[in-house]
Short mmCIF file of C-alpha atoms in Angstrom, two decimals:
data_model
loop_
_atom_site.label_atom_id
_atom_site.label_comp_id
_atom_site.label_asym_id
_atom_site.label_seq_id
_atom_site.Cartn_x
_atom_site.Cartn_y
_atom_site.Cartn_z
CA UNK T 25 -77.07 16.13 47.20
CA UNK T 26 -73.93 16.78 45.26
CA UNK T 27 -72.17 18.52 48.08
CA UNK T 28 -72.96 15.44 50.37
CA UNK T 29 -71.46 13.23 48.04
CA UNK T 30 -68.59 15.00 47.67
CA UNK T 31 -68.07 15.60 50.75
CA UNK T 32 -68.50 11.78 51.74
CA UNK T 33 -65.71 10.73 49.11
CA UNK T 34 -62.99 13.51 50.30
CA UNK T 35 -59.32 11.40 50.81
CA UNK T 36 -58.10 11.83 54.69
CA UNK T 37 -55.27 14.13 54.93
CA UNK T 38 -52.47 12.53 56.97
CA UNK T 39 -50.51 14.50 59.33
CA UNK T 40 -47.76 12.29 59.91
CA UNK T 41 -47.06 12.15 55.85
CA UNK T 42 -43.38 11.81 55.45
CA UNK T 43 -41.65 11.95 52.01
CA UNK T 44 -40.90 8.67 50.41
CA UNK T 45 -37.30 7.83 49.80
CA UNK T 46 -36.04 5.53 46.78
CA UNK T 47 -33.99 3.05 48.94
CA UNK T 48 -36.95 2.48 51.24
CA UNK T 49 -38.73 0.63 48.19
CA UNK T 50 -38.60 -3.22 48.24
CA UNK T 51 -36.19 -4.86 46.56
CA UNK T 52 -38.53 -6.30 43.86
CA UNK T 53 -40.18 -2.73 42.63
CA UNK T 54 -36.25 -0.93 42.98
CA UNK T 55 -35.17 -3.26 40.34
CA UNK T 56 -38.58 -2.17 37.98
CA UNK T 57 -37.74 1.24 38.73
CA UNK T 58 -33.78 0.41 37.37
CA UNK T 59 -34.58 -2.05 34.54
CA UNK T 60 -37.46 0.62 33.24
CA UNK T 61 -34.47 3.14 33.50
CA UNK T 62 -31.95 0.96 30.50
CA UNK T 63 -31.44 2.99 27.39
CA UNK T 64 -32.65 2.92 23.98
CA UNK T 65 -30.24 2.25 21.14
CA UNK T 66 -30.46 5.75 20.21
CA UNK T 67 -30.08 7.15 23.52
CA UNK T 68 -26.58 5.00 23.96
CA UNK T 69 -25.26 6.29 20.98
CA UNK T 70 -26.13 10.00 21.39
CA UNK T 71 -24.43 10.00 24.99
CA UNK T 72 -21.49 9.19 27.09
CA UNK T 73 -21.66 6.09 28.48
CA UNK T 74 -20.86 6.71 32.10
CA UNK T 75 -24.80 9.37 31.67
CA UNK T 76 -26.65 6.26 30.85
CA UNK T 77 -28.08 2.91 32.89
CA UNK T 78 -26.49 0.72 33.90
CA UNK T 79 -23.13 2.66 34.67
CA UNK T 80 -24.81 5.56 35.69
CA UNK T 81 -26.35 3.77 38.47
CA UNK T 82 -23.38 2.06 39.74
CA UNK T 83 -21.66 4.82 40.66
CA UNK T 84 -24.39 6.76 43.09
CA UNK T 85 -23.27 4.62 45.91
CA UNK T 86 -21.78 1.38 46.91
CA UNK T 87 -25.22 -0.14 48.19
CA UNK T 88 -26.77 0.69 44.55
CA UNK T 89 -23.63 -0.66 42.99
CA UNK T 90 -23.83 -3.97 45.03
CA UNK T 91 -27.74 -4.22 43.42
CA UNK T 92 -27.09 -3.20 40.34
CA UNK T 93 -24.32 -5.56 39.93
CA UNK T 94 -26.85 -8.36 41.34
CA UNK T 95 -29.70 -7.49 38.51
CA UNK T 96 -28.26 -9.80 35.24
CA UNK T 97 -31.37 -8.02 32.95
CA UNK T 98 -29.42 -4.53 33.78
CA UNK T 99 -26.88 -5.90 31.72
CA UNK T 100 -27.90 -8.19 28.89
CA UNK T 101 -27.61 -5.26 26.37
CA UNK T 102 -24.54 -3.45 25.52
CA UNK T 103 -23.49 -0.76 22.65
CA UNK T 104 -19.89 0.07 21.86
CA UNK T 105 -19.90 2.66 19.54
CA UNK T 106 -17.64 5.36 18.37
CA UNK T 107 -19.14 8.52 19.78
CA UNK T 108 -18.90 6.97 23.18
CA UNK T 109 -14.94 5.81 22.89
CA UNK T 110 -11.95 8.05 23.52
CA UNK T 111 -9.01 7.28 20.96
CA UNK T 112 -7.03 6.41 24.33
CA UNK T 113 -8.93 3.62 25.33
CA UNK T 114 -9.24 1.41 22.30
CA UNK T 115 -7.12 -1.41 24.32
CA UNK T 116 -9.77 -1.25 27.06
CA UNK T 117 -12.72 -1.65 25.14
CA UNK T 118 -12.37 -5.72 25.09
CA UNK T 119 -11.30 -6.16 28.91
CA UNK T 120 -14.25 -3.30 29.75
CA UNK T 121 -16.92 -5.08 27.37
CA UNK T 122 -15.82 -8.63 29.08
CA UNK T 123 -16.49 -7.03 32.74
CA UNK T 124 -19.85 -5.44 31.59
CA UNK T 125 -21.20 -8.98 29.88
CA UNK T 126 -20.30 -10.86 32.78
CA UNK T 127 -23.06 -9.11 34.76
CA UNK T 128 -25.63 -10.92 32.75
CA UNK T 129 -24.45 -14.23 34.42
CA UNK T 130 -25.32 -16.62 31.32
CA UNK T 131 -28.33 -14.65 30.01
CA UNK T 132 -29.18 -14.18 26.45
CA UNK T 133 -27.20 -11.01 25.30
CA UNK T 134 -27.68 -8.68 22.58
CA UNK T 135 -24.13 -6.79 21.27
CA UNK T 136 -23.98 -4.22 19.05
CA UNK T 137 -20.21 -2.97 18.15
CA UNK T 138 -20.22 0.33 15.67
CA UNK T 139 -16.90 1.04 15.00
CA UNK T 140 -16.39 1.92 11.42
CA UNK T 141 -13.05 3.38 11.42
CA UNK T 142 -10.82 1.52 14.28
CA UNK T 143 -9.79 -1.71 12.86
CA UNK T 144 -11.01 -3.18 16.79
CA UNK T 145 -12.26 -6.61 16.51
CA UNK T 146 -9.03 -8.28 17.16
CA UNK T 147 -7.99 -11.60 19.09
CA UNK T 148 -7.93 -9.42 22.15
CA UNK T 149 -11.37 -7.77 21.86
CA UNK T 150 -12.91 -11.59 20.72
CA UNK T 151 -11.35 -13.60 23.72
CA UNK T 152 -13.15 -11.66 26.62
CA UNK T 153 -16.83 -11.78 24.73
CA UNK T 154 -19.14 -14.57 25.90
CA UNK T 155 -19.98 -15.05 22.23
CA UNK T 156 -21.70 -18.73 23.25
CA UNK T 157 -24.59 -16.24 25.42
CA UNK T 158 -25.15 -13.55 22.14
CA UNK T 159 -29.00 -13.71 20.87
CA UNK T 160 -28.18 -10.52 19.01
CA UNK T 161 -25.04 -8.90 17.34
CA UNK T 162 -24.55 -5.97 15.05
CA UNK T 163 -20.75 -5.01 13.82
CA UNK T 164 -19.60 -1.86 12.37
CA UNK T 165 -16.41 -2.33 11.13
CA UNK T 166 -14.27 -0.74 8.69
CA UNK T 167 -11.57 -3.75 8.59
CA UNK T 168 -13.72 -6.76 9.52
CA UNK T 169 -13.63 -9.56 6.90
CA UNK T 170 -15.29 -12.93 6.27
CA UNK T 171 -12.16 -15.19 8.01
CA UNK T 172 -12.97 -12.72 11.59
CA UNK T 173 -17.19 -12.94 10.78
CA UNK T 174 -16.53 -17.30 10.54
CA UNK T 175 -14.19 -17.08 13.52
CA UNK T 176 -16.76 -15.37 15.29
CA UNK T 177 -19.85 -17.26 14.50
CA UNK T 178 -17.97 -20.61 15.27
CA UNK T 179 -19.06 -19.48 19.03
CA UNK T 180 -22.33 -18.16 18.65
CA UNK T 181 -24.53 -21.25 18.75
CA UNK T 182 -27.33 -19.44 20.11
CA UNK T 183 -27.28 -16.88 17.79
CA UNK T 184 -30.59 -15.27 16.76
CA UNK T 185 -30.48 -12.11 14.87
CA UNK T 186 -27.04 -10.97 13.50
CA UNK T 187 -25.98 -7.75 10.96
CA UNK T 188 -22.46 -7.13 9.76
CA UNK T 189 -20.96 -4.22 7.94
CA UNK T 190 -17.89 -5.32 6.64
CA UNK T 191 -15.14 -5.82 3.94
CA UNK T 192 -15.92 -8.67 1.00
CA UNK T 193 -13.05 -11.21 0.71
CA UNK T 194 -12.11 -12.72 -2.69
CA UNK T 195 -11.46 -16.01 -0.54
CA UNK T 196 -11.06 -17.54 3.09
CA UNK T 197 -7.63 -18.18 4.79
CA UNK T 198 -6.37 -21.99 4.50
CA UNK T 199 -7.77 -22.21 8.60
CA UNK T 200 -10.98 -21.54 7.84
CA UNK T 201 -11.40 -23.78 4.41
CA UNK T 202 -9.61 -26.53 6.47
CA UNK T 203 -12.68 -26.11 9.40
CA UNK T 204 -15.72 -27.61 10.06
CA UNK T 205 -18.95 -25.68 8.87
CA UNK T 206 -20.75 -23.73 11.26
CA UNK T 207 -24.28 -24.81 12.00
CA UNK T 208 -26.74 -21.62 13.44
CA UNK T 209 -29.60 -23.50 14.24
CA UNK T 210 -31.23 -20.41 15.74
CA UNK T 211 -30.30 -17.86 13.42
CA UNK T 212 -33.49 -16.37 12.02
CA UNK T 213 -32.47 -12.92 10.54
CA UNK T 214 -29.30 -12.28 8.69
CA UNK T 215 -28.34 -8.90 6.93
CA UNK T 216 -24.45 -8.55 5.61
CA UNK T 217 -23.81 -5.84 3.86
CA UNK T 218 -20.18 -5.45 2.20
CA UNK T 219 -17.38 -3.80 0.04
CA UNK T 220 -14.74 -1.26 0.95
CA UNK T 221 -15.08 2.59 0.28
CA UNK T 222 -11.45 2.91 0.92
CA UNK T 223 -9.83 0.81 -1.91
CA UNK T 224 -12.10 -0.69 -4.26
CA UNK T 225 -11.07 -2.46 -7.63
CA UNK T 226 -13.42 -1.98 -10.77
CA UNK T 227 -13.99 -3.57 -13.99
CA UNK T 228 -13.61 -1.46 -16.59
CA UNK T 229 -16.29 -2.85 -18.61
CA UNK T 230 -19.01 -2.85 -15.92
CA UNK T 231 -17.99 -0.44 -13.16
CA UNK T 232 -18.59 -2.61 -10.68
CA UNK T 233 -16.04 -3.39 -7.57
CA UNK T 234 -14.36 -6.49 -8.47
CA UNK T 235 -12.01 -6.52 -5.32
CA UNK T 236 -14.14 -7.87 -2.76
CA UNK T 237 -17.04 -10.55 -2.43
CA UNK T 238 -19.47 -12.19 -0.31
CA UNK T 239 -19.87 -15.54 -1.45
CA UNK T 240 -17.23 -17.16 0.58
CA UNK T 241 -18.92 -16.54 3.71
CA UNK T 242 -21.48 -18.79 2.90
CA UNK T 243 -20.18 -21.08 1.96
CA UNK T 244 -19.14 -22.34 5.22
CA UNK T 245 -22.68 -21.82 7.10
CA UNK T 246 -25.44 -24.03 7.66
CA UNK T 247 -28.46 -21.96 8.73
CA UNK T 248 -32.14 -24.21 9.13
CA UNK T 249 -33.91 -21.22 10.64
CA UNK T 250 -33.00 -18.71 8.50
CA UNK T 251 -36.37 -16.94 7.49
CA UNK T 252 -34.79 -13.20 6.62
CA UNK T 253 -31.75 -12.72 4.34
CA UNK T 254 -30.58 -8.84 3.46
CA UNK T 255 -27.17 -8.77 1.12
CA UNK T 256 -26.15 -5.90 -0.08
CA UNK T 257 -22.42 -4.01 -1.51
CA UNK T 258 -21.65 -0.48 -0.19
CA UNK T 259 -21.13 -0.02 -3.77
CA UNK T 260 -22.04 -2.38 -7.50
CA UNK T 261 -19.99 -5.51 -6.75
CA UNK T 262 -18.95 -8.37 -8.93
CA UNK T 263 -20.05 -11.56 -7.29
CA UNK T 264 -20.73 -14.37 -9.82
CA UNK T 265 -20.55 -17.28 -7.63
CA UNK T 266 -23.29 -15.90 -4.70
CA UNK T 267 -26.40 -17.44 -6.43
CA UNK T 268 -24.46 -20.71 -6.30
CA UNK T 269 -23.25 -20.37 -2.76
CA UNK T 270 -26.36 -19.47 -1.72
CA UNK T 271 -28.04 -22.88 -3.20
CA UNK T 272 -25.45 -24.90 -2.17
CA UNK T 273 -25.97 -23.36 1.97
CA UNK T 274 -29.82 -23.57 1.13
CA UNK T 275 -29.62 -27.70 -0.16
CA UNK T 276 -27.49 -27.84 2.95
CA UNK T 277 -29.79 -26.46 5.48
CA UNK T 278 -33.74 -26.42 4.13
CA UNK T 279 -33.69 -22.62 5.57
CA UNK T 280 -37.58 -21.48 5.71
CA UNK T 281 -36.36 -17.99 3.90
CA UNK T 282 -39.66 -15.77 3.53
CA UNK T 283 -37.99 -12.29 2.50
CA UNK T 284 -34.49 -12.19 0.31
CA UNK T 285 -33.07 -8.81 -0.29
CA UNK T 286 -30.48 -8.21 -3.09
CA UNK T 287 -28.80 -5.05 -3.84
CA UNK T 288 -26.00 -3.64 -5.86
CA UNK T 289 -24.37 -7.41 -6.31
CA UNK T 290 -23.75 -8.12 -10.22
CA UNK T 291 -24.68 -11.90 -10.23
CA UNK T 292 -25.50 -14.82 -12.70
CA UNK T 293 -29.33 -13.88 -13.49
CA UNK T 294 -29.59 -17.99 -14.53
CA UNK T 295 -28.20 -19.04 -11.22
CA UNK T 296 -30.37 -16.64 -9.42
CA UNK T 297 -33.14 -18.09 -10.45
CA UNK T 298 -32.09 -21.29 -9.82
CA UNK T 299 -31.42 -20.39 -6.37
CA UNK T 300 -35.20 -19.17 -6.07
CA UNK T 301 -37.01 -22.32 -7.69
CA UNK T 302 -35.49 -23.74 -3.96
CA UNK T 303 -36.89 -20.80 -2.02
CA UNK T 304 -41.09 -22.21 -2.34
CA UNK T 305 -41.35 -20.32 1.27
CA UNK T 306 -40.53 -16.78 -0.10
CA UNK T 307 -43.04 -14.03 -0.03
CA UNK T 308 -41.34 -11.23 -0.08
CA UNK T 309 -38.50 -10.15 -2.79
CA UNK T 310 -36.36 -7.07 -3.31
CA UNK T 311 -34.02 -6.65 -6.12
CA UNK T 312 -32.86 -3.42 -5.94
CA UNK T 313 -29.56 -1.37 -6.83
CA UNK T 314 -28.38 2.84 -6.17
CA UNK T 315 -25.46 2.34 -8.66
CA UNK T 316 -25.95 3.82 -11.72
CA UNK T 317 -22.95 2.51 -13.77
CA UNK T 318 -24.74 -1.09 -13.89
CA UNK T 319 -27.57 -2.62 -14.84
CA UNK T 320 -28.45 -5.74 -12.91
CA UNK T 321 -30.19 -7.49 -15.56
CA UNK T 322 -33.53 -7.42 -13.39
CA UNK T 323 -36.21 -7.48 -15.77
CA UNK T 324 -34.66 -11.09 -17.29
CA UNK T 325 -35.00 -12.18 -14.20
CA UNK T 326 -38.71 -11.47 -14.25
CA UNK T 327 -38.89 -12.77 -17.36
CA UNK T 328 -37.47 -16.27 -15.97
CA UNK T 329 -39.80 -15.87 -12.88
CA UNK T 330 -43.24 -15.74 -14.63
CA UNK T 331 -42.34 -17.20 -18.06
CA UNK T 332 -41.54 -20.74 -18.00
CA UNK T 333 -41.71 -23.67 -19.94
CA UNK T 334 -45.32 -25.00 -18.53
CA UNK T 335 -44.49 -28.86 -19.16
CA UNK T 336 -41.40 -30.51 -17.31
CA UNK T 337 -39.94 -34.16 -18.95
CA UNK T 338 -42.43 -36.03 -17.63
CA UNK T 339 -45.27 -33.83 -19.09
CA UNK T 340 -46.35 -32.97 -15.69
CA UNK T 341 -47.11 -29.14 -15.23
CA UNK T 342 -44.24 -26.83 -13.71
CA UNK T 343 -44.85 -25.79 -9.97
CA UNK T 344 -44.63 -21.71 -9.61
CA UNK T 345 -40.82 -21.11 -9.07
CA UNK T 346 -42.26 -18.13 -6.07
CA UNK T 347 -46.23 -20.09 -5.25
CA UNK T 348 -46.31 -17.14 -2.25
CA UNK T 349 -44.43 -14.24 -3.49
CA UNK T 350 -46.62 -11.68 -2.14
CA UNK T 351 -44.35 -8.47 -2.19
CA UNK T 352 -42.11 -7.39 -5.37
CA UNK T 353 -39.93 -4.87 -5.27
CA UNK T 354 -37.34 -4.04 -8.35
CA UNK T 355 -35.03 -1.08 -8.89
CA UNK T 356 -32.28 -1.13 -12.14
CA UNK T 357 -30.66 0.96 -14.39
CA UNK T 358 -30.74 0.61 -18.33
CA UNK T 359 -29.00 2.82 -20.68
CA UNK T 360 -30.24 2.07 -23.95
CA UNK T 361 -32.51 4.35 -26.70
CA UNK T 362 -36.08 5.32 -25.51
CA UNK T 363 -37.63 2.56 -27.54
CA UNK T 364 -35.53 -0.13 -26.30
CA UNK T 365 -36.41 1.07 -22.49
CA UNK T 366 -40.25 0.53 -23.27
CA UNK T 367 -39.54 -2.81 -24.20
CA UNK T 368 -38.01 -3.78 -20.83
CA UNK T 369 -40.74 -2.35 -19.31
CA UNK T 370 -43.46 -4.30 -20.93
CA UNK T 371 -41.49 -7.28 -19.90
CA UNK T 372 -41.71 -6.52 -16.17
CA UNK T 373 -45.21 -5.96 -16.73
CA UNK T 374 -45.79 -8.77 -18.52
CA UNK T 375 -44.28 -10.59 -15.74
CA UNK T 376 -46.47 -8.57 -12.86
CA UNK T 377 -49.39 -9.77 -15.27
CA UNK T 378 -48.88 -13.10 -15.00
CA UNK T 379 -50.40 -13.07 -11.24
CA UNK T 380 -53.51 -13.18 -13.06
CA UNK T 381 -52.74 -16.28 -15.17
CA UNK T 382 -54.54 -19.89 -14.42
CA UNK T 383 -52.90 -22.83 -15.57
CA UNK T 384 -53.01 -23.57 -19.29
CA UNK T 385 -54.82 -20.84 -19.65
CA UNK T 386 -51.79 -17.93 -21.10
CA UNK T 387 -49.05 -18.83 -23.22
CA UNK T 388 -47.57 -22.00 -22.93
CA UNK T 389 -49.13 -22.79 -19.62
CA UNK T 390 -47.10 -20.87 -17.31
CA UNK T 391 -47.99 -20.35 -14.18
CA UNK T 392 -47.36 -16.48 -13.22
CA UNK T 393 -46.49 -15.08 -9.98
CA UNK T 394 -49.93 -15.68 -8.93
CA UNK T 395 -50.11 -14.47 -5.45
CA UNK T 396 -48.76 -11.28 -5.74
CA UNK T 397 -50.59 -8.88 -3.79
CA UNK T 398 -48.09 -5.47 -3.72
CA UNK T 399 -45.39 -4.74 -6.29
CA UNK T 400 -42.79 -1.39 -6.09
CA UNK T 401 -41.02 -0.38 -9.52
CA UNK T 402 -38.62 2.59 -9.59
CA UNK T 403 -38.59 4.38 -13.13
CA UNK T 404 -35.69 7.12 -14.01
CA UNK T 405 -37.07 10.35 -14.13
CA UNK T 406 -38.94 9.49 -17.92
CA UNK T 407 -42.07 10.12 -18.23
CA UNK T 408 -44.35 6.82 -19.36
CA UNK T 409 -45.90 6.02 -22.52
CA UNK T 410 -49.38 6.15 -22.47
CA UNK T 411 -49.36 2.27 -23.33
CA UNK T 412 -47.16 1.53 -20.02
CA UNK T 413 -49.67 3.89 -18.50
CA UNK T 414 -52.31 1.93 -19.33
CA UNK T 415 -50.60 -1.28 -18.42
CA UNK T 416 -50.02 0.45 -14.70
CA UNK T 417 -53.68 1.80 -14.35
CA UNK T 418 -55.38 -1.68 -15.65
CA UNK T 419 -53.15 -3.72 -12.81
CA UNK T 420 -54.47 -1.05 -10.07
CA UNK T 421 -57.90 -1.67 -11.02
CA UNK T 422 -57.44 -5.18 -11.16
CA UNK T 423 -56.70 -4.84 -6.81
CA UNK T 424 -52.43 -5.29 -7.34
CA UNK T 425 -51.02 -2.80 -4.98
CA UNK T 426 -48.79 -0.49 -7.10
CA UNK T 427 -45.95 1.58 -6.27
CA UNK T 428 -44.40 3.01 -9.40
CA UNK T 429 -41.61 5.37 -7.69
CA UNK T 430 -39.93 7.68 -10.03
CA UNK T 431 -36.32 8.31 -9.37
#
């Protein structure tokens, strides 16, 4: 039985079988076969880029070159970075970008330029981008600066996603204060991280760089989509006035933010706050800092989050400032006596407590940070008293997801 079977299933064996050749596939699968063969971001970075799709493919033959050229999704994505340019062709990387783009005939476009060291994004490089087609755009760049970052974003109106690496300004050039403010309706995520490890100024009193700053950036955007915000210095920066331009591009443009990330930016604690009694849409918050010298005045913060007068001047209740915070995460650094420590950190627990407060029900009716669900806390190297311990293990039980890192 079993050898009948198999015997009725065997395949017929060909003898006019002839190898198949890549060209003879239809037009349709050979551009699968090429699209499937783009690079990953990794893979463009780790090699030249004459090894990797698209230009690898162009230069097989002149019929593959004529149907490469013809596929716009071959080239929609493109990575300049600094492994992949010679020092003798820095004035052809904005003519050779240009040539590459223009491939994608009008399609969305994702640019990612990682140049840390090479002072490139100049007039030259910016006039043969189609900025107006970018979706996505990450720059690297060791001498970029808030008036280049407006001048740029001026022309991306379809802008989705964007990251910048770049140098603070203490203010914008008279051009861009005279100019209109840019409106990114589509710009959803939005991570800027600044200062300069080449020249920094400090304050002697804080350590912190005091040279460079963020704030004026926003101050000229509009952004009604933004739902992710990451800010962060390269090292502790002074930037008072960020909380304020913050609230003033949030009144502006009723973003839906749902995550905020601060780190290593010395700011008003008071106007921070204020700027998060406007964020209602928030559920995730990191305050974090790898500096040290400073101490960011976190745990006040907490204190103004989850401890607030319960009664506005109308005697109606307080909203939450946070109603969805669902994710805390806090990081600072406090030099002070042992005793002194403990008491900050019963007041960040006594603010993580408050999730578990009902109205009028703990002091002065506040409200808590009642749907908090996970919370991380990084402690220096200490080890806890067995009252904080006990504070920790009683939150645990009571189902609060608890990462107490020690650092």
């Amino acid at each position: 039985m079993a050898s009948s079977l198999s015997s009725s299933f065997k395949l017929p064996v060909s003898t006019n079988s002839r190898p198949c050749y890549i060209n003879t596939l239809p037009p349709e699968l050979l551009r699968e076969v090429f699209i499937l063969s783009l690079p990953t971001k990794r893979e463009w970075t780790d090699t030249s880029l004459l090894s990797i799709s698209p230009l690898s493919l162009v230069q097989v033959c002149k019929s593959w070159r004529l149907f490469v050229e013809g596929v716009p999704e071959l080239w929609q994505t493109l990575y300049i970075h600094r492994d992949n340019i010679a020092s003798d062709c820095l004035e052809n990387v904005g003519p050779g970008a240009g040539r590459f783009l223009s491939h994608a005939l009008q399609r969305s476009i994702s640019l990612s330029i990682d140049l840390p060291s090479y002072g490139l994004i100049t007039s030259d490089v910016l006039s043969h981008i189609p900025w107006a087609s970018l979706v996505e755009l990450e720059i690297i760049e060791g001498k970029f600066s808030v008036d280049m970052a407006l001048e740029i974003l001026a022309c991306c109106g379809n802008l989705v996603q964007c990251t910048f690496f770049m140098l603070g300004s203490p203010c914008v050039s008279e051009l861009v204060l005279d100019g209109p403010v840019i409106v990114l309706n589509h710009l959803e995520y939005l991570s800027v991280t600044f200062g300069s490890a080449w020249f920094p100024v400090y304050s002697a009193s804080s350590g912190a760089e005091t040279s460079k700053k963020i704030s004026p950036l926003f101050e000229h955007l509009e952004l009604p989509a933004l739902e992710y915000l990451k800010i962060r210095a390269s090292m502790a920066s002074i930037d008072i006035d960020l909380p304020l331009a913050l609230l003033e591009c949030q009144r502006d443009s009723q973003f839906p933010l749902k995550t905020l990330e601060f780190s290593n930016v010395l700011c008003n604690t008071q106007h921070l706050r204020d700027l998060l009694s406007e964020l209602p849409t928030l559920t995730t918050l990191h305050l974090l800092h790898t500096d040290k010298r400073c101490c960011h005045q976190y745990p006040h913060l907490l204190d103004l989050l989850s401890f607030t007068n319960g009664i506005d001047e109308t005697g109606e209740p307080i909203k939450n400032i946070l109603p969805n915070l669902e994710r805390l995460k806090v990081q600072d650094t406090i030099r002070c006596t042992e005793l002194f420590t403990d008491q900050w950190d019963h007041r960040v627990l006594d603010a993580i407590e408050s999730r578990t407060w009902t109205a009028g029900a703990y002091p002065y009716r506040e409200v808590g940070l009642a749907q908090l669900k996970k919370v991380t806390i990084r402690w220096d190297g200490r080890r806890h008293s067995p009252p904080i311990a006990n504070r920790l293990n009683n939150l645990r039980r009571a189902g609060l997801i608890m990462h107490h890192t020690v650092i």
